[in-house]
Amino acid sequence: MEMRMYFVLGFLLIWIILAAVWAYARYWRKKAAWALLMYGKNAHWREQREYGARQALLAGNKEATKLYALACPEKFDNELPLTPFYRNNIKCVFADYYYPKRYYDWIAEDQWLFNSTVYQFKEGRDSCSQYFAQVFRTLQPACELTIMFMPCSSEKRYRERFSSLGLFFLKFKDVHSGIDYISFICDRECKHLADKRGEIDETSNYIISDAVLGKKVVIVDDLLTTGRSLSTYAECLKKSGAEVIGAIFLAKTFMVPSDFKIKWVIWKQIFFSW
């Protein structure tokens, strides 16, 4: 009987020691994961941010997936900056990624600065001509063409946003500005302020001039997200007799993918690096 009691007590003691060691290791693993996350989050260089996020994720920090995806968005998107791709058979190019405000605490300084530039362009305080020159050259249109700017919610906003850029494009050979080919008949609700964006009729407040008939056009806009505005405007231009040969954007909205996809990319990278 005593032997059995000693055996049970010994088993309990071993179990308690193992549980204590496991809890101790789990505590420091959690601490290490948090420290790695903070290292990545505060790192200046993208490679350091990516490394910190990856190690934090492997150590068990759940928030590290968001940091990892934002540190290397090119790993999760088939449409890359300054690389032509097609949306609804329209050749498109954008300069860099735009990140929604909910990610501001997780992006690097250069990403935050570019986001600020996008807002300055939207408000008409920066023409961003250097970025649009890059995307236009990447598009490589080899014909005489007309630049058509995406209509806004009001003529005032349209002019503020695109007037300087319209003059800038005249510097390119065989390029004409179509900024005056859009006539506004009223104002409409601004999409980014609307509760139900999908219910807004984007074609309700403007008319396209007959002057676009027979012209090859490139559409210019600030931001590409779903591509719905691009498709709608391109269809209106085609109905007016224009041929849409491409579209250029200052930025494309990056959306963080699912945790599963992020973890899959990380583990695949680790597996193939062995």
XYZ file of N, CA and C in Angstrom:
822
model
N 0.831 -1.212 0.000
C 0.000 0.000 0.000
C 0.861 1.256 0.000
N 1.951 1.205 0.846
C 2.852 2.363 0.919
C 3.554 2.582 -0.423
N 3.928 1.496 -1.073
C 4.602 1.618 -2.382
C 3.696 2.304 -3.402
N 2.407 1.931 -3.355
C 1.461 2.540 -4.292
C 1.311 4.032 -3.995
N 1.270 4.366 -2.675
C 1.123 5.773 -2.305
C 2.347 6.572 -2.755
N 3.548 6.006 -2.555
C 4.772 6.687 -2.985
C 4.797 6.863 -4.516
N 4.297 5.833 -5.192
C 4.247 5.909 -6.654
C 3.318 7.032 -7.127
N 2.138 7.126 -6.488
C 1.172 8.171 -6.850
C 1.737 9.552 -6.532
N 2.353 9.679 -5.334
C 2.933 10.973 -4.946
C 4.069 11.368 -5.886
N 4.873 10.375 -6.263
C 5.967 10.656 -7.193
C 5.452 11.088 -8.558
N 4.390 10.403 -8.999
C 3.781 10.764 -10.290
C 3.214 12.190 -10.253
N 2.539 12.511 -9.135
C 1.976 13.856 -8.990
C 3.067 14.913 -8.961
N 4.170 14.583 -8.264
C 5.275 15.531 -8.177
C 5.889 15.781 -9.550
N 6.076 14.696 -10.310
C 6.620 14.848 -11.669
C 5.674 15.662 -12.537
N 4.353 15.379 -12.396
C 3.355 16.103 -13.180
C 3.363 17.583 -12.836
N 3.496 17.896 -11.534
C 3.528 19.292 -11.102
C 4.775 19.996 -11.640
N 5.906 19.312 -11.620
C 7.161 19.901 -12.121
C 7.058 20.159 -13.624
N 6.522 19.168 -14.350
C 6.385 19.330 -15.795
C 5.417 20.468 -16.126
N 4.309 20.549 -15.375
C 3.340 21.622 -15.596
C 3.962 22.982 -15.328
N 4.779 23.048 -14.249
C 5.437 24.309 -13.910
C 6.441 24.701 -14.993
N 7.200 23.716 -15.498
C 8.167 23.990 -16.566
C 7.443 24.441 -17.830
N 6.325 23.760 -18.126
C 5.544 24.126 -19.326
C 4.988 25.545 -19.210
N 4.449 25.884 -18.028
C 3.901 27.227 -17.813
C 5.016 28.274 -17.883
N 6.179 27.932 -17.312
C 7.318 28.852 -17.344
C 7.785 29.092 -18.781
N 7.891 27.991 -19.544
C 8.328 28.104 -20.943
C 7.291 28.871 -21.764
N 6.011 28.608 -21.499
C 4.945 29.299 -22.226
C 4.959 30.797 -21.928
N 5.226 31.134 -20.666
C 5.289 32.547 -20.279
C 6.401 33.266 -21.036
N 7.599 32.660 -21.062
C 8.724 33.313 -21.720
C 8.609 33.251 -23.245
N 7.933 32.228 -23.743
C 7.671 32.179 -25.187
C 6.757 33.333 -25.589
N 5.753 33.596 -24.762
C 4.846 34.703 -25.031
C 5.575 36.035 -24.958
N 6.461 36.162 -23.966
C 7.266 37.377 -23.836
C 8.175 37.562 -25.049
N 8.802 36.479 -25.474
C 9.706 36.546 -26.620
C 8.934 36.913 -27.895
N 7.729 36.335 -28.046
C 6.917 36.635 -29.222
C 6.534 38.107 -29.244
N 6.181 38.645 -28.077
C 5.815 40.062 -27.999
C 7.021 40.952 -28.316
N 8.216 40.578 -27.784
C 9.433 41.356 -28.029
C 9.792 41.334 -29.518
N 9.644 40.177 -30.153
C 9.921 40.075 -31.592
C 8.929 40.908 -32.400
N 7.673 40.923 -31.960
C 6.665 41.738 -32.646
C 7.019 43.214 -32.544
N 7.422 43.651 -31.362
C 7.790 45.052 -31.163
C 9.043 45.406 -31.963
N 9.972 44.457 -32.035
C 11.177 44.686 -32.841
C 10.792 44.916 -34.297
N 9.935 44.036 -34.816
C 9.515 44.176 -36.206
C 8.704 45.438 -36.436
N 7.818 45.735 -35.497
C 6.925 46.881 -35.650
C 7.689 48.203 -35.636
N 8.789 48.263 -34.887
C 9.552 49.508 -34.759
C 10.784 49.559 -35.657
N 11.021 48.499 -36.411
C 12.181 48.473 -37.304
C 11.972 49.445 -38.466
N 13.058 50.009 -38.948
C 12.984 50.981 -40.053
C 12.948 50.289 -41.405
N 13.765 49.253 -41.572
C 13.877 48.585 -42.862
C 12.843 47.484 -42.994
N 12.333 47.311 -44.210
C 11.293 46.326 -44.466
C 11.770 44.901 -44.134
N 13.034 44.597 -44.452
C 13.562 43.259 -44.192
C 13.528 42.947 -42.696
N 13.855 43.945 -41.863
C 13.826 43.760 -40.418
C 12.393 43.590 -39.916
N 11.473 44.341 -40.497
C 10.065 44.223 -40.108
C 9.526 42.832 -40.469
N 9.901 42.388 -41.656
C 9.468 41.058 -42.101
C 10.037 39.972 -41.194
N 11.328 40.094 -40.854
C 11.973 39.100 -39.992
C 11.328 39.065 -38.610
N 11.140 40.242 -38.008
C 10.536 40.299 -36.681
C 9.135 39.718 -36.671
N 8.355 40.037 -37.698
C 6.984 39.523 -37.782
C 6.978 38.013 -37.951
N 7.861 37.503 -38.796
C 7.904 36.053 -39.029
C 8.282 35.306 -37.751
N 9.312 35.787 -37.055
C 9.747 35.123 -35.828
C 8.692 35.230 -34.737
N 8.021 36.377 -34.668
C 6.963 36.555 -33.671
C 5.808 35.603 -33.946
N 5.493 35.411 -35.215
C 4.412 34.500 -35.580
C 4.783 33.064 -35.236
N 6.014 32.672 -35.525
C 6.465 31.322 -35.197
C 6.489 31.098 -33.690
N 6.670 32.204 -32.938
C 6.675 32.110 -31.476
C 5.267 32.156 -30.890
N 4.268 32.353 -31.761
C 2.888 32.267 -31.298
C 2.107 33.543 -31.188
N 2.671 34.682 -31.636
C 1.932 35.942 -31.560
C 0.958 36.054 -32.732
N -0.331 36.161 -32.426
C -1.357 36.163 -33.463
C -1.373 37.455 -34.285
N -0.997 38.570 -33.676
C -1.031 39.851 -34.392
C 0.093 39.974 -35.408
N 1.072 39.081 -35.323
C 2.225 39.149 -36.216
C 1.848 38.894 -37.674
N 0.729 38.218 -37.919
C 0.314 37.965 -39.302
C 0.061 39.270 -40.044
N -0.586 40.213 -39.357
C -0.887 41.513 -39.963
C 0.403 42.264 -40.289
N 1.336 42.269 -39.340
C 2.602 42.966 -39.556
C 3.379 42.339 -40.705
N 3.371 41.022 -40.784
C 4.121 40.342 -41.847
C 3.564 40.701 -43.221
N 2.252 40.639 -43.373
C 1.640 40.940 -44.667
C 1.904 42.373 -45.090
N 1.877 43.304 -44.141
C 2.103 44.710 -44.454
C 3.581 45.007 -44.694
N 4.456 44.191 -44.143
C 5.891 44.393 -44.358
C 6.322 43.925 -45.745
N 5.597 42.960 -46.307
C 5.956 42.450 -47.638
C 4.684 42.176 -48.440
N 3.937 43.218 -48.799
C 2.657 43.028 -49.503
C 2.804 42.349 -50.860
N 3.968 42.490 -51.487
C 4.171 41.899 -52.811
C 4.049 40.373 -52.790
N 4.218 39.759 -51.609
C 4.107 38.307 -51.508
C 2.656 37.832 -51.525
N 1.737 38.777 -51.381
C 0.333 38.402 -51.261
C -0.549 39.011 -52.346
N 0.047 39.654 -53.315
C -0.735 40.314 -54.354
C -0.142 39.995 -55.719
N -0.979 39.597 -56.648
C -0.530 39.299 -58.009
C -0.371 40.562 -58.851
N -0.950 41.676 -58.400
C -0.859 42.950 -59.110
C 0.144 43.830 -58.376
N 1.321 44.000 -58.977
C 2.442 44.635 -58.294
C 2.669 46.063 -58.775
N 3.278 46.919 -57.932
C 3.580 48.298 -58.341
C 4.482 48.344 -59.568
N 4.180 49.300 -60.450
C 4.969 49.534 -61.661
C 5.144 48.269 -62.512
N 4.117 47.430 -62.492
C 4.102 46.209 -63.297
C 2.735 46.104 -63.966
N 2.666 46.161 -65.296
C 1.356 46.120 -65.971
C 0.574 44.838 -65.670
N -0.726 44.986 -65.523
C -1.647 43.868 -65.339
C -2.979 44.278 -65.970
N -3.913 43.347 -66.024
C -5.188 43.631 -66.694
C -6.360 43.510 -65.733
N -7.250 44.488 -65.814
C -8.538 44.450 -65.136
C -9.621 44.637 -66.190
N -10.478 43.633 -66.339
C -11.541 43.693 -67.344
C -10.994 44.069 -68.730
N -9.876 43.428 -69.086
C -9.226 43.622 -70.396
C -8.648 45.020 -70.578
N -8.469 45.754 -69.474
C -7.843 47.080 -69.532
C -6.454 46.975 -68.905
N -5.451 47.382 -69.647
C -4.088 47.341 -69.141
C -3.902 48.431 -68.082
N -3.466 48.040 -66.890
C -3.375 48.974 -65.760
C -1.973 48.991 -65.157
N -1.621 50.139 -64.560
C -0.369 50.285 -63.824
C -0.628 51.218 -62.642
N -0.031 50.919 -61.486
C -0.098 51.839 -60.350
C 1.297 52.013 -59.754
N 1.476 53.107 -59.014
C 2.805 53.446 -58.502
C 3.175 52.658 -57.252
N 2.253 52.565 -56.284
C 2.556 51.874 -55.031
C 1.245 51.546 -54.320
N 1.362 50.876 -53.180
C 0.169 50.472 -52.442
C -0.336 51.582 -51.517
N -1.658 51.605 -51.382
C -2.320 52.452 -50.391
C -2.873 51.532 -49.303
N -2.766 51.969 -48.039
C -3.209 51.159 -46.913
C -4.328 51.868 -46.152
N -5.462 51.206 -45.939
C -6.559 51.823 -45.187
C -6.111 52.258 -43.791
N -6.824 53.207 -43.226
C -6.433 53.820 -41.950
C -6.307 52.813 -40.815
N -7.071 51.729 -40.868
C -7.010 50.759 -39.774
C -5.649 50.057 -39.678
N -4.810 50.215 -40.704
C -3.483 49.596 -40.689
C -2.379 50.601 -40.355
N -2.723 51.830 -40.049
C -1.704 52.870 -39.879
C -0.701 52.562 -38.769
N -1.119 51.853 -37.733
C -0.194 51.525 -36.644
C 0.734 50.372 -36.998
N 0.570 49.813 -38.184
C 1.323 48.612 -38.543
C 2.197 48.797 -39.776
N 2.138 49.937 -40.420
C 2.914 50.120 -41.650
C 4.215 50.878 -41.365
N 5.168 50.741 -42.274
C 6.464 51.390 -42.139
C 6.355 52.874 -42.478
N 7.407 53.610 -42.151
C 7.387 55.068 -42.363
C 7.215 55.423 -43.838
N 7.920 54.706 -44.725
C 7.800 55.022 -46.148
C 6.394 54.742 -46.662
N 5.740 53.709 -46.118
C 4.365 53.412 -46.510
C 3.416 54.503 -46.012
N 3.644 54.947 -44.803
C 2.806 56.006 -44.234
C 2.975 57.303 -45.018
N 4.199 57.612 -45.412
C 4.451 58.838 -46.176
C 3.769 58.780 -47.541
N 3.800 57.612 -48.183
C 3.123 57.505 -49.476
C 1.618 57.630 -49.304
N 1.079 57.051 -48.247
C -0.341 57.212 -47.960
C -0.709 58.687 -47.821
N 0.154 59.448 -47.140
C -0.086 60.880 -46.971
C -0.069 61.592 -48.315
N 0.801 61.128 -49.207
C 0.873 61.706 -50.543
C -0.429 61.461 -51.314
N -1.007 60.285 -51.140
C -2.284 59.974 -51.799
C -3.358 60.950 -51.336
N -3.399 61.233 -50.038
C -4.401 62.173 -49.513
C -4.153 63.592 -50.026
N -2.879 63.963 -50.119
C -2.553 65.297 -50.648
C -3.002 65.429 -52.097
N -2.856 64.346 -52.857
C -3.322 64.371 -54.247
C -4.839 64.504 -54.300
N -5.528 63.727 -53.484
C -6.990 63.780 -53.456
C -7.496 65.186 -53.145
N -6.761 65.897 -52.288
C -7.164 67.237 -51.867
C -6.646 68.323 -52.795
N -5.928 67.934 -53.846
C -5.419 68.908 -54.807
C -4.203 69.668 -54.348
N -3.489 69.155 -53.328
C -2.315 69.855 -52.794
C -1.004 69.328 -53.357
N -1.071 68.249 -54.144
C 0.135 67.683 -54.758
C -0.303 66.975 -56.036
N 0.297 67.346 -57.166
C -0.078 66.715 -58.444
C 0.495 65.309 -58.576
N 1.512 64.989 -57.752
C 2.163 63.674 -57.801
C 2.642 63.338 -59.213
N 3.089 64.352 -59.929
C 3.490 64.162 -61.328
C 4.639 63.166 -61.472
N 5.538 63.102 -60.466
C 6.665 62.166 -60.563
C 6.188 60.725 -60.561
N 5.163 60.434 -59.780
C 4.615 59.080 -59.743
C 3.842 58.755 -61.016
N 3.045 59.710 -61.479
C 2.267 59.469 -62.696
C 3.166 59.363 -63.921
N 4.290 60.065 -63.914
C 5.239 59.924 -65.015
C 5.792 58.500 -65.060
N 6.067 57.931 -63.879
C 6.572 56.557 -63.807
C 5.551 55.559 -64.349
N 4.313 55.682 -63.888
C 3.315 54.699 -64.307
C 2.963 54.864 -65.785
N 2.981 56.107 -66.260
C 2.669 56.334 -67.670
C 3.746 55.725 -68.563
N 5.001 55.893 -68.189
C 6.096 55.307 -68.976
C 6.053 53.777 -68.902
N 5.634 53.248 -67.761
C 5.525 51.798 -67.620
C 4.413 51.246 -68.497
N 3.342 52.002 -68.642
C 2.237 51.588 -69.509
C 2.686 51.478 -70.959
N 3.624 52.351 -71.371
C 4.227 52.339 -72.705
C 3.201 52.432 -73.843
N 2.343 53.433 -73.819
C 1.434 53.601 -74.952
C 2.203 54.076 -76.180
N 2.038 53.404 -77.296
C 2.816 53.722 -78.500
C 1.932 54.327 -79.576
N 1.129 55.314 -79.195
C 0.262 55.956 -80.176
C -0.158 57.322 -79.639
N -0.741 58.129 -80.498
C -1.293 59.399 -80.048
C -2.527 59.112 -79.191
N -2.614 59.772 -78.064
C -3.714 59.442 -77.164
C -4.175 60.661 -76.366
N -5.311 60.485 -75.726
C -5.916 61.519 -74.890
C -6.052 60.993 -73.468
N -5.622 61.792 -72.517
C -5.756 61.435 -71.108
C -7.148 61.824 -70.631
N -7.888 60.855 -70.109
C -9.216 61.115 -69.555
C -9.190 60.861 -68.050
N -9.560 61.873 -67.294
C -9.501 61.788 -65.837
C -10.826 61.275 -65.269
N -10.722 60.486 -64.208
C -11.909 59.898 -63.595
C -12.794 60.992 -62.996
N -14.059 61.076 -63.407
C -14.959 62.098 -62.845
C -15.106 61.952 -61.328
N -15.216 63.084 -60.649
C -15.348 63.108 -59.192
C -16.789 63.418 -58.797
N -16.992 63.609 -57.511
C -18.339 63.894 -57.020
C -18.804 65.303 -57.374
N -17.857 66.198 -57.682
C -18.210 67.568 -58.071
C -17.157 68.117 -59.018
N -17.542 69.141 -59.774
C -16.588 69.753 -60.695
C -15.450 70.410 -59.936
N -15.728 70.998 -58.782
C -14.698 71.642 -57.973
C -13.627 70.633 -57.566
N -14.054 69.484 -57.079
C -13.107 68.447 -56.678
C -12.333 67.925 -57.888
N -13.000 67.771 -59.001
C -12.386 67.283 -60.237
C -11.279 68.228 -60.692
N -11.568 69.526 -60.703
C -10.583 70.517 -61.139
C -9.412 70.610 -60.166
N -9.701 70.593 -58.895
C -8.634 70.682 -57.896
C -7.684 69.497 -57.997
N -8.241 68.348 -58.258
C -7.435 67.125 -58.266
C -6.627 66.968 -59.548
N -7.190 67.331 -60.704
C -6.578 66.959 -61.975
C -6.062 68.100 -62.850
N -6.333 69.348 -62.511
C -5.929 70.453 -63.397
C -4.420 70.491 -63.618
N -3.652 70.448 -62.555
C -2.186 70.499 -62.677
C -1.658 69.284 -63.426
N -2.263 68.142 -63.163
C -1.815 66.912 -63.813
C -2.138 66.945 -65.303
N -3.268 67.554 -65.650
C -3.623 67.695 -67.058
C -2.591 68.491 -67.825
N -2.089 69.558 -67.226
C -1.036 70.366 -67.858
C 0.274 69.586 -67.941
N 0.547 68.793 -66.904
C 1.787 68.013 -66.875
C 1.850 67.027 -68.033
N 0.761 66.355 -68.332
C 0.765 65.335 -69.379
C 0.977 65.922 -70.769
N 0.754 67.212 -70.918
C 0.985 67.841 -72.222
C 2.467 67.861 -72.585
N 3.329 67.601 -71.597
C 4.767 67.566 -71.858
C 5.172 66.315 -72.638
N 4.327 65.299 -72.610
C 4.639 64.063 -73.329
C 4.235 64.201 -74.802
N 5.036 63.617 -75.664
C 4.774 63.692 -77.099
C 3.486 62.948 -77.460
N 2.673 63.591 -78.314
C 1.435 63.000 -78.829
C 0.427 62.665 -77.729
N 0.486 63.417 -76.625
C -0.457 63.211 -75.524
C -1.290 64.475 -75.344
N -2.593 64.311 -75.275
C -3.506 65.439 -75.115
C -4.315 65.274 -73.834
N -4.705 66.368 -73.255
C -5.507 66.337 -72.033
C -6.993 66.389 -72.388
N -7.744 65.465 -71.797
C -9.188 65.450 -72.012
C -9.959 65.965 -70.815
N -9.296 66.793 -70.009
C -9.943 67.263 -68.788
C -11.217 68.052 -69.080
N -11.260 68.743 -70.229
C -12.441 69.543 -70.578
C -13.489 68.744 -71.341
N -13.250 67.453 -71.538
C -14.224 66.623 -72.242
C -15.302 66.083 -71.292
N -15.204 66.461 -70.027
C -16.205 66.074 -69.040
C -16.952 67.328 -68.586
N -18.273 67.307 -68.680
C -19.115 68.417 -68.221
C -19.970 67.935 -67.058
N -19.948 68.694 -65.972
C -20.703 68.305 -64.777
C -22.070 68.987 -64.784
N -23.096 68.206 -64.507
C -24.458 68.738 -64.492
C -24.978 68.914 -63.063
N -24.306 68.293 -62.087
C -24.688 68.443 -60.679
C -23.610 67.799 -59.813
N -23.759 67.910 -58.513
C -22.880 67.225 -57.576
C -23.560 65.933 -57.111
N -22.745 64.966 -56.737
C -23.287 63.737 -56.161
C -22.563 63.436 -54.858
N -23.058 62.452 -54.129
C -22.447 62.074 -52.861
C -21.045 61.520 -53.100
N -20.111 61.919 -52.243
C -18.732 61.448 -52.351
C -18.654 59.986 -51.905
N -18.004 59.153 -52.689
C -18.008 57.714 -52.424
C -17.378 57.350 -51.087
N -16.209 57.950 -50.763
C -15.523 57.531 -49.546
C -16.220 58.018 -48.271
N -17.213 58.900 -48.428
C -17.988 59.366 -47.276
C -19.349 58.687 -47.196
N -19.701 57.930 -48.211
C -21.027 57.318 -48.269
C -21.090 56.042 -47.438
N -22.260 55.790 -46.829
C -22.463 54.564 -46.063
C -22.625 53.363 -46.976
N -23.291 53.575 -48.111
C -23.522 52.488 -49.064
C -22.950 52.882 -50.421
N -21.662 52.623 -50.590
C -20.976 53.039 -51.816
C -21.557 52.379 -53.057
N -21.963 51.117 -52.911
C -22.454 50.376 -54.064
C -23.737 50.931 -54.653
N -24.446 51.768 -53.895
C -25.710 52.318 -54.372
C -25.548 53.651 -55.094
N -24.330 54.185 -55.127
C -24.092 55.470 -55.774
C -23.949 55.276 -57.284
N -24.695 56.047 -58.043
C -24.585 56.030 -59.505
C -23.487 57.023 -59.902
N -22.327 56.492 -60.256
C -21.169 57.336 -60.534
C -21.306 58.115 -61.840
N -22.248 57.726 -62.676
C -22.408 58.401 -63.973
C -23.512 59.461 -63.946
N -24.071 59.714 -62.769
C -25.263 60.566 -62.677
C -24.982 62.062 -62.737
N -23.737 62.479 -62.586
C -23.463 63.918 -62.460
C -22.569 64.493 -63.556
N -22.336 63.733 -64.635
C -21.473 64.265 -65.691
C -21.910 63.771 -67.068
N -21.420 64.483 -68.082
C -21.663 64.118 -69.475
C -20.319 64.095 -70.196
N -20.112 63.092 -71.042
C -18.873 62.992 -71.819
C -19.072 63.670 -73.164
N -18.142 64.535 -73.542
C -18.235 65.276 -74.799
C -18.094 64.352 -76.013
N -18.723 64.758 -77.102
C -18.592 64.022 -78.365
C -17.171 64.093 -78.920
N -16.360 64.968 -78.336
C -14.984 65.141 -78.818
C -14.136 63.893 -78.617
N -14.584 62.965 -77.762
C -13.793 61.749 -77.525
C -13.989 60.727 -78.652
N -14.951 60.962 -79.528
C -15.238 60.017 -80.606
C -13.989 59.716 -81.437
N -13.637 58.449 -81.542
C -12.504 58.011 -82.348
C -11.154 58.158 -81.682
N -11.113 58.660 -80.444
C -9.832 58.871 -79.762
C -9.434 57.651 -78.941
N -8.126 57.422 -78.891
C -7.569 56.407 -78.006
C -7.291 57.099 -76.668
N -7.792 56.522 -75.594
C -7.684 57.213 -74.306
C -7.028 56.335 -73.243
N -6.371 57.024 -72.296
C -5.847 56.394 -71.087
C -6.566 57.042 -69.907
N -7.137 56.221 -69.059
C -7.859 56.713 -67.884
C -6.870 56.958 -66.747
N -7.050 58.082 -66.048
C -6.202 58.426 -64.904
C -7.076 58.557 -63.664
N -6.670 57.915 -62.577
C -7.390 58.026 -61.307
C -6.400 57.911 -60.159
N -6.859 58.297 -58.979
C -5.976 58.264 -57.823
C -5.824 56.867 -57.241
N -6.934 56.119 -57.175
C -6.909 54.882 -56.394
C -7.683 53.763 -57.090
N -7.071 52.579 -57.114
C -7.726 51.381 -57.636
C -8.021 50.450 -56.463
N -9.284 50.111 -56.295
C -9.647 49.189 -55.220
C -10.368 47.987 -55.820
N -11.666 48.084 -55.988
C -12.410 46.966 -56.569
C -12.359 46.966 -58.095
N -12.116 48.129 -58.694
C -12.126 48.246 -60.151
C -13.498 48.576 -60.708
N -14.479 48.736 -59.830
C -15.842 49.022 -60.292
C -15.921 50.376 -61.003
N -15.294 51.408 -60.423
C -15.320 52.736 -61.040
C -14.633 52.725 -62.398
N -13.524 51.992 -62.484
C -12.794 51.882 -63.747
C -13.676 51.260 -64.825
N -14.330 50.160 -64.492
C -15.177 49.464 -65.471
C -16.334 50.347 -65.931
N -16.955 51.042 -64.968
C -18.097 51.896 -65.298
C -17.691 53.035 -66.218
N -16.587 53.694 -65.881
C -16.127 54.831 -66.681
C -15.651 54.382 -68.053
N -14.935 53.265 -68.100
C -14.451 52.741 -69.384
C -15.626 52.411 -70.301
N -16.690 51.858 -69.741
C -17.866 51.528 -70.534
C -18.532 52.793 -71.083
N -18.583 53.842 -70.259
C -19.158 55.111 -70.716
C -18.328 55.714 -71.852
N -17.020 55.625 -71.741
C -16.141 56.146 -72.786
C -16.310 55.367 -74.092
N -16.440 54.065 -73.976
C -16.634 53.247 -75.171
C -17.953 53.582 -75.864
N -18.992 53.794 -75.057
C -20.286 54.166 -75.635
C -20.233 55.524 -76.321
N -19.282 56.366 -75.880
C -19.115 57.689 -76.495
C -18.205 57.644 -77.709
N -17.705 56.458 -78.046
C -16.899 56.298 -79.255
C -15.405 56.291 -79.040
N -14.952 56.280 -77.773
C -13.510 56.257 -77.500
C -13.006 54.821 -77.390
N -11.711 54.661 -77.573
C -11.078 53.354 -77.396
C -10.171 53.432 -76.173
N -10.491 52.680 -75.148
C -9.700 52.695 -73.906
C -8.525 51.742 -74.064
N -7.308 52.288 -74.046
C -6.126 51.437 -74.240
C -5.354 51.196 -72.948
N -5.779 51.847 -71.846
C -5.092 51.621 -70.591
C -5.616 52.513 -69.480
N -5.115 52.254 -68.269
C -5.476 53.066 -67.108
C -4.293 53.125 -66.158
N -4.052 54.297 -65.592
C -2.946 54.460 -64.645
C -3.483 55.044 -63.337
N -2.865 54.622 -62.236
C -3.322 55.008 -60.905
C -2.136 55.410 -60.034
N -2.394 56.307 -59.123
C -1.368 56.654 -58.145
C -1.129 55.482 -57.207
N -2.196 54.815 -56.799
C -2.058 53.737 -55.820
C -3.126 52.679 -56.008
N -2.877 51.520 -55.406
C -3.867 50.449 -55.338
C -4.042 50.071 -53.871
N -5.269 49.894 -53.442
C -5.547 49.544 -52.055
C -5.084 48.120 -51.764
N -4.290 47.984 -50.692
C -3.838 46.650 -50.259
C -4.685 46.213 -49.073
N -5.237 45.022 -49.189
C -6.031 44.450 -48.108
C -5.285 43.250 -47.526
N -5.143 43.219 -46.214
C -4.441 42.118 -45.559
C -5.221 40.816 -45.770
N -4.562 39.769 -46.265
C -5.258 38.493 -46.501
C -5.573 37.766 -45.199
N -6.158 36.604 -45.321
C -6.517 35.814 -44.140
C -5.262 35.326 -43.413
N -5.417 35.045 -42.118
C -4.308 34.512 -41.331
C -3.794 33.200 -41.927
N -4.723 32.399 -42.426
C -4.326 31.104 -43.012
C -3.377 31.311 -44.185
N -3.701 32.247 -45.063
C -2.863 32.496 -46.242
C -1.496 33.023 -45.826
N -1.463 33.901 -44.840
C -0.186 34.456 -44.378
C 0.690 33.362 -43.780
N 0.099 32.523 -42.936
C 0.865 31.438 -42.306
C 1.344 30.445 -43.362
N 0.509 30.192 -44.362
C 0.897 29.272 -45.434
C 2.124 29.792 -46.171
N 2.148 31.096 -46.465
C 3.284 31.697 -47.165
C 4.554 31.594 -46.313
N 4.428 31.840 -45.020
C 5.592 31.787 -44.130
C 6.134 30.369 -44.026
N 5.262 29.414 -43.762
C 5.719 28.037 -43.619
C 6.264 27.480 -44.932
N 5.681 27.868 -46.032
C 6.197 27.438 -47.339
C 7.601 27.997 -47.561
N 7.804 29.256 -47.174
C 9.122 29.866 -47.317
C 10.157 29.155 -46.445
N 9.764 28.811 -45.224
C 10.674 28.114 -44.319
C 10.997 26.715 -44.851
N 9.977 26.032 -45.347
C 10.168 24.671 -45.852
C 11.142 24.637 -47.030
N 10.988 25.569 -47.969
C 11.836 25.567 -49.153
C 13.221 26.158 -48.891
N 13.406 26.776 -47.731
C 14.725 27.317 -47.396
C 15.625 26.290 -46.733
N 15.059 25.145 -46.364
C 15.867 24.086 -45.739
C 16.784 23.431 -46.760
